[in-house]
Structure formats: structure tokens, C-alpha cells
Amino acid sequence: MNTLLSRRASVRPAALAALFAALLAALLALGAPAQAHDTLLESDPADGATLESSPEAITLTFSADVLEVSPLVRITDENGEQLAEITPSIDGPVATATLEEPLPAGTSTVQWRVVSSDGHPIEGTFEVAVEQDAAAEETTEAPAEESSPAEESAPAETAAPAEEGEQATAEAAEEESGSSMTPLLIVFGVVVVGAVVAVLLIMRRRD
């Protein structure tokens, strides 16, 4: 009888210890994804920007260095037809996709995909509008070349700084909300540890 009781007493702490280890592993797994993936800080042109003419390149800036593993930028027109598919160059956190052909007038959708520094692929989309076609712009500017400096002095992306700031603020808020979960998870882990220790002490006193 005493042998049976001693076996039960030894099995219970072992089971509780295994349960504690599983809970701790679950807490660590929940806390890790909140800080893992990199995020897009800004794009040039910015999302929703309206440009007088087509940009020469699409630049994406991320929160950390992205990996040079199959990066992709695909551009489609308003009808969903593909205009360009580009492999951007990677320089630390910056991916640059140089356009071989100018974007036509209208709204174009830019789809991007890169691999973040933690090895996970991330992707997203944004829209850019071009007011004037490249061919029409050349025809319009040809008779009045002397007035072109005044036209070029006007900024093409007046709305870009505000939109970039809003995008950066939103993504910074997401990072802060993810990182704020970590202290809560730590506190929860400490409470679980305390509960397990209390149960073990009570069981030992009963034995």
C-alpha cells in the first residue's frame, strides 16, 4: 500500500512538470510571431499617389534587411492585365524595381513579394495613378520646351509625405502592439509557474 502511494506521489509532480513545460512552450510560441516578420515602412511612389508622369522605378523600404530570395514586383493595369514583372535589386532593407517601360495613364496596381530577415515570405499591394501617358506628354512638351523647367519644378508627389507618414505610423503601431504582448505573456507565465509550485507544495504536505 505504501509503495502504491509513493508511486502515485512521484507520478503527480512529473505530470505537473510536463504540463508546465508545455504551457511555457506555448507562451513562447505565441510571443515569437509578434516580432518575427519584417514590415514595409514606405514605398516610392506612395500608396494612392497621383503622379503627373510615370516613375522610373518602384522603391520599397522595409523595417529590416530582406533576403535576396526570389523577390518580385508585378504591375497590372485597371483591367488586371500585366504591365510588368520585375525582379527588384536588394540593398539591405531597400528593394528597387526599375521600370523598362513607363506606366500608362490611369491607375496601376503594384504587387510585391520578398523574403523577410526571419526567412518568411511577405507580400502586399498598393496603387499608383499616372495622369498623363508618356507619348502624350512628349507631344505636349515638344512645342513649348522653354516652359518645361517651370513644369518640372512642380513636385509630382505632393501627397506622398503625408501618406508615407500615415503608412509608417500604422505599421509602427502594429509593431508596438505586437511587442506589447510580450510583457503580458511573461506575466502569465510567471502566474502559471507560481500555480504549479503551489500545487506541488500542497501535494507534498498531504503526503
PDB file of C-alpha atoms in Angstrom:
ATOM      1  CA  MET A   1       0.000   0.000   0.000  1.00  0.00           C
ATOM      2  CA  ASN A   2       2.773   2.400   0.930  1.00  0.00           C
ATOM      3  CA  THR A   3       4.587   1.511  -2.292  1.00  0.00           C
ATOM      4  CA  LEU A   4       1.480   2.332  -4.357  1.00  0.00           C
ATOM      5  CA  LEU A   5       1.036   5.683  -2.618  1.00  0.00           C
ATOM      6  CA  SER A   6       4.685   6.584  -3.131  1.00  0.00           C
ATOM      7  CA  ARG A   7       4.417   5.760  -6.839  1.00  0.00           C
ATOM      8  CA  ARG A   8       1.338   7.975  -7.199  1.00  0.00           C
ATOM      9  CA  ALA A   9       3.079  10.784  -5.338  1.00  0.00           C
ATOM     10  CA  SER A  10       6.080  10.582  -7.672  1.00  0.00           C
ATOM     11  CA  VAL A  11       3.934  10.452 -10.822  1.00  0.00           C
ATOM     12  CA  ARG A  12       1.886  13.566  -9.981  1.00  0.00           C
ATOM     13  CA  PRO A  13       4.845  16.002  -9.768  1.00  0.00           C
ATOM     14  CA  ALA A  14       6.238  14.582 -13.017  1.00  0.00           C
ATOM     15  CA  ALA A  15       2.909  15.100 -14.780  1.00  0.00           C
ATOM     16  CA  LEU A  16       2.627  18.641 -13.435  1.00  0.00           C
ATOM     17  CA  ALA A  17       6.164  19.402 -14.554  1.00  0.00           C
ATOM     18  CA  ALA A  18       5.348  18.162 -18.056  1.00  0.00           C
ATOM     19  CA  LEU A  19       2.205  20.309 -18.093  1.00  0.00           C
ATOM     20  CA  PHE A  20       4.204  23.346 -17.012  1.00  0.00           C
ATOM     21  CA  ALA A  21       6.775  22.762 -19.762  1.00  0.00           C
ATOM     22  CA  ALA A  22       4.004  22.529 -22.365  1.00  0.00           C
ATOM     23  CA  LEU A  23       2.396  25.771 -21.151  1.00  0.00           C
ATOM     24  CA  LEU A  24       5.735  27.583 -21.200  1.00  0.00           C
ATOM     25  CA  ALA A  25       6.455  26.390 -24.745  1.00  0.00           C
ATOM     26  CA  ALA A  26       3.025  27.597 -25.853  1.00  0.00           C
ATOM     27  CA  LEU A  27       3.671  31.029 -24.345  1.00  0.00           C
ATOM     28  CA  LEU A  28       6.993  31.337 -26.146  1.00  0.00           C
ATOM     29  CA  ALA A  29       5.380  30.266 -29.421  1.00  0.00           C
ATOM     30  CA  LEU A  30       2.685  32.923 -29.029  1.00  0.00           C
ATOM     31  CA  GLY A  31       5.186  35.662 -28.299  1.00  0.00           C
ATOM     32  CA  ALA A  32       7.557  34.906 -31.173  1.00  0.00           C
ATOM     33  CA  PRO A  33       5.382  35.710 -34.245  1.00  0.00           C
ATOM     34  CA  ALA A  34       4.523  39.167 -32.919  1.00  0.00           C
ATOM     35  CA  GLN A  35       8.086  40.346 -33.563  1.00  0.00           C
ATOM     36  CA  ALA A  36       9.208  37.971 -36.315  1.00  0.00           C
ATOM     37  CA  HIS A  37       8.183  39.322 -39.702  1.00  0.00           C
ATOM     38  CA  ASP A  38       9.569  42.487 -41.266  1.00  0.00           C
ATOM     39  CA  THR A  39       7.118  45.143 -42.459  1.00  0.00           C
ATOM     40  CA  LEU A  40       7.005  47.629 -45.327  1.00  0.00           C
ATOM     41  CA  LEU A  41       7.824  51.059 -43.919  1.00  0.00           C
ATOM     42  CA  GLU A  42       7.318  53.100 -47.084  1.00  0.00           C
ATOM     43  CA  SER A  43       7.142  52.926 -50.845  1.00  0.00           C
ATOM     44  CA  ASP A  44       8.130  55.389 -53.549  1.00  0.00           C
ATOM     45  CA  PRO A  45       5.705  56.195 -55.117  1.00  0.00           C
ATOM     46  CA  ALA A  46       3.487  56.010 -52.044  1.00  0.00           C
ATOM     47  CA  ASP A  47       0.241  54.070 -51.906  1.00  0.00           C
ATOM     48  CA  GLY A  48      -2.515  56.114 -53.558  1.00  0.00           C
ATOM     49  CA  ALA A  49      -0.146  58.719 -55.006  1.00  0.00           C
ATOM     50  CA  THR A  50      -1.170  60.551 -58.196  1.00  0.00           C
ATOM     51  CA  LEU A  51       1.785  61.355 -60.461  1.00  0.00           C
ATOM     52  CA  GLU A  52       1.998  63.681 -63.440  1.00  0.00           C
ATOM     53  CA  SER A  53       4.151  61.143 -65.274  1.00  0.00           C
ATOM     54  CA  SER A  54       5.345  57.575 -64.854  1.00  0.00           C
ATOM     55  CA  PRO A  55       8.071  56.917 -62.251  1.00  0.00           C
ATOM     56  CA  GLU A  56      11.344  55.409 -63.402  1.00  0.00           C
ATOM     57  CA  ALA A  57      11.438  52.878 -60.560  1.00  0.00           C
ATOM     58  CA  ILE A  58       9.427  51.436 -57.669  1.00  0.00           C
ATOM     59  CA  THR A  59      11.295  51.570 -54.344  1.00  0.00           C
ATOM     60  CA  LEU A  60      10.242  49.588 -51.260  1.00  0.00           C
ATOM     61  CA  THR A  61      11.796  50.196 -47.829  1.00  0.00           C
ATOM     62  CA  PHE A  62      11.327  47.553 -45.113  1.00  0.00           C
ATOM     63  CA  SER A  63      11.897  47.515 -41.346  1.00  0.00           C
ATOM     64  CA  ALA A  64      14.948  45.209 -41.654  1.00  0.00           C
ATOM     65  CA  ASP A  65      17.277  43.757 -44.275  1.00  0.00           C
ATOM     66  CA  VAL A  66      15.313  41.467 -46.587  1.00  0.00           C
ATOM     67  CA  LEU A  67      16.795  38.346 -48.167  1.00  0.00           C
ATOM     68  CA  GLU A  68      17.739  38.108 -51.832  1.00  0.00           C
ATOM     69  CA  VAL A  69      15.453  35.102 -52.329  1.00  0.00           C
ATOM     70  CA  SER A  70      13.085  35.354 -55.319  1.00  0.00           C
ATOM     71  CA  PRO A  71      11.949  38.967 -54.819  1.00  0.00           C
ATOM     72  CA  LEU A  72       9.186  40.010 -57.203  1.00  0.00           C
ATOM     73  CA  VAL A  73       7.332  43.154 -58.263  1.00  0.00           C
ATOM     74  CA  ARG A  74       4.364  42.733 -60.598  1.00  0.00           C
ATOM     75  CA  ILE A  75       2.391  45.680 -62.029  1.00  0.00           C
ATOM     76  CA  THR A  76      -1.103  45.406 -63.518  1.00  0.00           C
ATOM     77  CA  ASP A  77      -3.429  47.979 -65.071  1.00  0.00           C
ATOM     78  CA  GLU A  78      -7.037  48.839 -64.198  1.00  0.00           C
ATOM     79  CA  ASN A  79      -8.289  45.813 -66.154  1.00  0.00           C
ATOM     80  CA  GLY A  80      -5.948  43.403 -64.374  1.00  0.00           C
ATOM     81  CA  GLU A  81      -3.665  42.982 -67.386  1.00  0.00           C
ATOM     82  CA  GLN A  82       0.009  42.625 -66.533  1.00  0.00           C
ATOM     83  CA  LEU A  83       2.173  45.600 -67.456  1.00  0.00           C
ATOM     84  CA  ALA A  84       5.486  44.459 -65.988  1.00  0.00           C
ATOM     85  CA  GLU A  85       7.041  41.692 -63.921  1.00  0.00           C
ATOM     86  CA  ILE A  86      10.350  42.757 -62.390  1.00  0.00           C
ATOM     87  CA  THR A  87      12.975  41.129 -60.180  1.00  0.00           C
ATOM     88  CA  PRO A  88      13.975  44.030 -57.916  1.00  0.00           C
ATOM     89  CA  SER A  89      17.515  44.610 -56.710  1.00  0.00           C
ATOM     90  CA  ILE A  90      18.017  44.205 -52.946  1.00  0.00           C
ATOM     91  CA  ASP A  91      20.242  46.532 -50.915  1.00  0.00           C
ATOM     92  CA  GLY A  92      19.741  45.833 -47.215  1.00  0.00           C
ATOM     93  CA  PRO A  93      16.180  46.868 -46.344  1.00  0.00           C
ATOM     94  CA  VAL A  94      15.556  48.517 -49.753  1.00  0.00           C
ATOM     95  CA  ALA A  95      14.175  46.754 -52.834  1.00  0.00           C
ATOM     96  CA  THR A  96      14.290  48.699 -56.126  1.00  0.00           C
ATOM     97  CA  ALA A  97      12.357  47.671 -59.235  1.00  0.00           C
ATOM     98  CA  THR A  98      13.452  49.647 -62.313  1.00  0.00           C
ATOM     99  CA  LEU A  99      10.751  50.082 -64.963  1.00  0.00           C
ATOM    100  CA  GLU A 100      11.800  49.213 -68.511  1.00  0.00           C
ATOM    101  CA  GLU A 101       8.635  50.815 -69.924  1.00  0.00           C
ATOM    102  CA  PRO A 102       6.757  53.816 -68.447  1.00  0.00           C
ATOM    103  CA  LEU A 103       3.404  53.222 -66.821  1.00  0.00           C
ATOM    104  CA  PRO A 104       0.377  54.259 -68.908  1.00  0.00           C
ATOM    105  CA  ALA A 105      -2.144  56.865 -67.810  1.00  0.00           C
ATOM    106  CA  GLY A 106      -4.588  55.544 -65.240  1.00  0.00           C
ATOM    107  CA  THR A 107      -4.341  53.565 -62.011  1.00  0.00           C
ATOM    108  CA  SER A 108      -1.823  50.738 -61.763  1.00  0.00           C
ATOM    109  CA  THR A 109      -1.626  48.108 -59.007  1.00  0.00           C
ATOM    110  CA  VAL A 110       1.829  47.196 -57.688  1.00  0.00           C
ATOM    111  CA  GLN A 111       2.143  43.720 -56.171  1.00  0.00           C
ATOM    112  CA  TRP A 112       5.354  42.944 -54.275  1.00  0.00           C
ATOM    113  CA  ARG A 113       6.803  39.853 -52.626  1.00  0.00           C
ATOM    114  CA  VAL A 114      10.075  39.482 -50.685  1.00  0.00           C
ATOM    115  CA  VAL A 115      11.511  37.179 -48.010  1.00  0.00           C
ATOM    116  CA  SER A 116      11.928  38.910 -44.641  1.00  0.00           C
ATOM    117  CA  SER A 117      15.015  38.609 -42.453  1.00  0.00           C
ATOM    118  CA  ASP A 118      13.426  35.762 -40.448  1.00  0.00           C
ATOM    119  CA  GLY A 119      13.077  33.651 -43.609  1.00  0.00           C
ATOM    120  CA  HIS A 120       9.311  34.051 -44.049  1.00  0.00           C
ATOM    121  CA  PRO A 121       7.885  35.443 -47.329  1.00  0.00           C
ATOM    122  CA  ILE A 122       5.863  38.645 -47.020  1.00  0.00           C
ATOM    123  CA  GLU A 123       3.803  40.390 -49.688  1.00  0.00           C
ATOM    124  CA  GLY A 124       1.485  43.291 -50.287  1.00  0.00           C
ATOM    125  CA  THR A 125      -0.091  45.602 -52.853  1.00  0.00           C
ATOM    126  CA  PHE A 126      -0.597  49.320 -53.395  1.00  0.00           C
ATOM    127  CA  GLU A 127      -1.920  51.582 -56.150  1.00  0.00           C
ATOM    128  CA  VAL A 128      -0.333  54.398 -58.127  1.00  0.00           C
ATOM    129  CA  ALA A 129      -2.129  56.712 -60.565  1.00  0.00           C
ATOM    130  CA  VAL A 130      -0.480  58.397 -63.572  1.00  0.00           C
ATOM    131  CA  GLU A 131      -2.244  61.427 -65.042  1.00  0.00           C
ATOM    132  CA  GLN A 132      -0.595  61.578 -68.463  1.00  0.00           C
ATOM    133  CA  ASP A 133       0.667  58.927 -70.862  1.00  0.00           C
ATOM    134  CA  ALA A 134       4.357  59.070 -71.773  1.00  0.00           C
ATOM    135  CA  ALA A 135       3.668  59.504 -75.524  1.00  0.00           C
ATOM    136  CA  ALA A 136       1.105  62.264 -74.909  1.00  0.00           C
ATOM    137  CA  GLU A 137       3.496  64.005 -72.541  1.00  0.00           C
ATOM    138  CA  GLU A 138       6.252  64.109 -75.181  1.00  0.00           C
ATOM    139  CA  THR A 139       3.808  65.528 -77.764  1.00  0.00           C
ATOM    140  CA  THR A 140       2.582  68.200 -75.359  1.00  0.00           C
ATOM    141  CA  GLU A 141       6.019  69.289 -74.200  1.00  0.00           C
ATOM    142  CA  ALA A 142       7.618  69.443 -77.690  1.00  0.00           C
ATOM    143  CA  PRO A 143       6.137  72.843 -78.856  1.00  0.00           C
ATOM    144  CA  ALA A 144       6.898  74.574 -75.556  1.00  0.00           C
ATOM    145  CA  GLU A 145      10.281  73.273 -74.439  1.00  0.00           C
ATOM    146  CA  GLU A 146      11.148  76.629 -72.832  1.00  0.00           C
ATOM    147  CA  SER A 147       8.348  76.276 -70.304  1.00  0.00           C
ATOM    148  CA  SER A 148       9.416  72.753 -69.266  1.00  0.00           C
ATOM    149  CA  PRO A 149      11.637  73.893 -66.324  1.00  0.00           C
ATOM    150  CA  ALA A 150       8.640  75.516 -64.632  1.00  0.00           C
ATOM    151  CA  GLU A 151       6.600  72.368 -65.142  1.00  0.00           C
ATOM    152  CA  GLU A 152       9.399  70.143 -63.865  1.00  0.00           C
ATOM    153  CA  SER A 153       9.802  72.275 -60.745  1.00  0.00           C
ATOM    154  CA  ALA A 154       6.304  71.319 -59.581  1.00  0.00           C
ATOM    155  CA  PRO A 155       6.536  68.328 -57.229  1.00  0.00           C
ATOM    156  CA  ALA A 156       4.914  65.235 -58.699  1.00  0.00           C
ATOM    157  CA  GLU A 157       4.088  63.594 -55.376  1.00  0.00           C
ATOM    158  CA  THR A 158       2.594  66.315 -53.209  1.00  0.00           C
ATOM    159  CA  ALA A 159       0.536  63.807 -51.275  1.00  0.00           C
ATOM    160  CA  ALA A 160       3.392  61.347 -50.760  1.00  0.00           C
ATOM    161  CA  PRO A 161       4.863  62.661 -47.445  1.00  0.00           C
ATOM    162  CA  ALA A 162       1.522  62.613 -45.628  1.00  0.00           C
ATOM    163  CA  GLU A 163       0.590  59.210 -46.995  1.00  0.00           C
ATOM    164  CA  GLU A 164       4.011  57.763 -46.223  1.00  0.00           C
ATOM    165  CA  GLY A 165       3.779  59.157 -42.701  1.00  0.00           C
ATOM    166  CA  GLU A 166       0.354  57.572 -42.207  1.00  0.00           C
ATOM    167  CA  GLN A 167       1.602  54.238 -43.510  1.00  0.00           C
ATOM    168  CA  ALA A 168       4.721  54.328 -41.315  1.00  0.00           C
ATOM    169  CA  THR A 169       2.615  55.306 -38.282  1.00  0.00           C
ATOM    170  CA  ALA A 170       0.160  52.450 -38.876  1.00  0.00           C
ATOM    171  CA  GLU A 171       2.922  49.878 -39.244  1.00  0.00           C
ATOM    172  CA  ALA A 172       4.804  51.241 -36.237  1.00  0.00           C
ATOM    173  CA  ALA A 173       1.583  50.879 -34.234  1.00  0.00           C
ATOM    174  CA  GLU A 174       1.322  47.237 -35.343  1.00  0.00           C
ATOM    175  CA  GLU A 175       4.893  46.593 -34.208  1.00  0.00           C
ATOM    176  CA  GLU A 176       4.225  48.289 -30.860  1.00  0.00           C
ATOM    177  CA  SER A 177       1.033  46.267 -30.349  1.00  0.00           C
ATOM    178  CA  GLY A 178       2.962  43.073 -31.120  1.00  0.00           C
ATOM    179  CA  SER A 179       5.789  43.913 -28.754  1.00  0.00           C
ATOM    180  CA  SER A 180       3.335  44.965 -26.000  1.00  0.00           C
ATOM    181  CA  MET A 181       2.041  41.378 -25.882  1.00  0.00           C
ATOM    182  CA  THR A 182       5.405  40.099 -24.676  1.00  0.00           C
ATOM    183  CA  PRO A 183       5.197  41.544 -21.093  1.00  0.00           C
ATOM    184  CA  LEU A 184       1.661  40.156 -20.748  1.00  0.00           C
ATOM    185  CA  LEU A 185       2.843  36.716 -21.814  1.00  0.00           C
ATOM    186  CA  ILE A 186       5.744  36.873 -19.346  1.00  0.00           C
ATOM    187  CA  VAL A 187       3.378  37.832 -16.507  1.00  0.00           C
ATOM    188  CA  PHE A 188       1.046  34.995 -17.474  1.00  0.00           C
ATOM    189  CA  GLY A 189       3.999  32.574 -17.483  1.00  0.00           C
ATOM    190  CA  VAL A 190       5.044  33.709 -14.002  1.00  0.00           C
ATOM    191  CA  VAL A 191       1.477  33.157 -12.742  1.00  0.00           C
ATOM    192  CA  VAL A 192       1.432  29.650 -14.225  1.00  0.00           C
ATOM    193  CA  VAL A 193       4.794  28.826 -12.637  1.00  0.00           C
ATOM    194  CA  GLY A 194       3.562  30.078  -9.262  1.00  0.00           C
ATOM    195  CA  ALA A 195       0.415  27.983  -9.524  1.00  0.00           C
ATOM    196  CA  VAL A 196       2.373  24.831 -10.358  1.00  0.00           C
ATOM    197  CA  VAL A 197       4.784  25.400  -7.474  1.00  0.00           C
ATOM    198  CA  ALA A 198       1.863  25.957  -5.067  1.00  0.00           C
ATOM    199  CA  VAL A 199       0.206  22.708  -6.171  1.00  0.00           C
ATOM    200  CA  LEU A 200       3.455  20.790  -5.699  1.00  0.00           C
ATOM    201  CA  LEU A 201       3.908  22.189  -2.176  1.00  0.00           C
ATOM    202  CA  ILE A 202       0.321  21.302  -1.194  1.00  0.00           C
ATOM    203  CA  MET A 203       0.721  17.764  -2.512  1.00  0.00           C
ATOM    204  CA  ARG A 204       3.981  17.272  -0.637  1.00  0.00           C
ATOM    205  CA  ARG A 205       2.365  18.444   2.613  1.00  0.00           C
ATOM    206  CA  ARG A 206      -0.505  15.982   2.137  1.00  0.00           C
ATOM    207  CA  ASP A 207       1.991  13.161   1.522  1.00  0.00           C
TER     208      ASP A 207
END
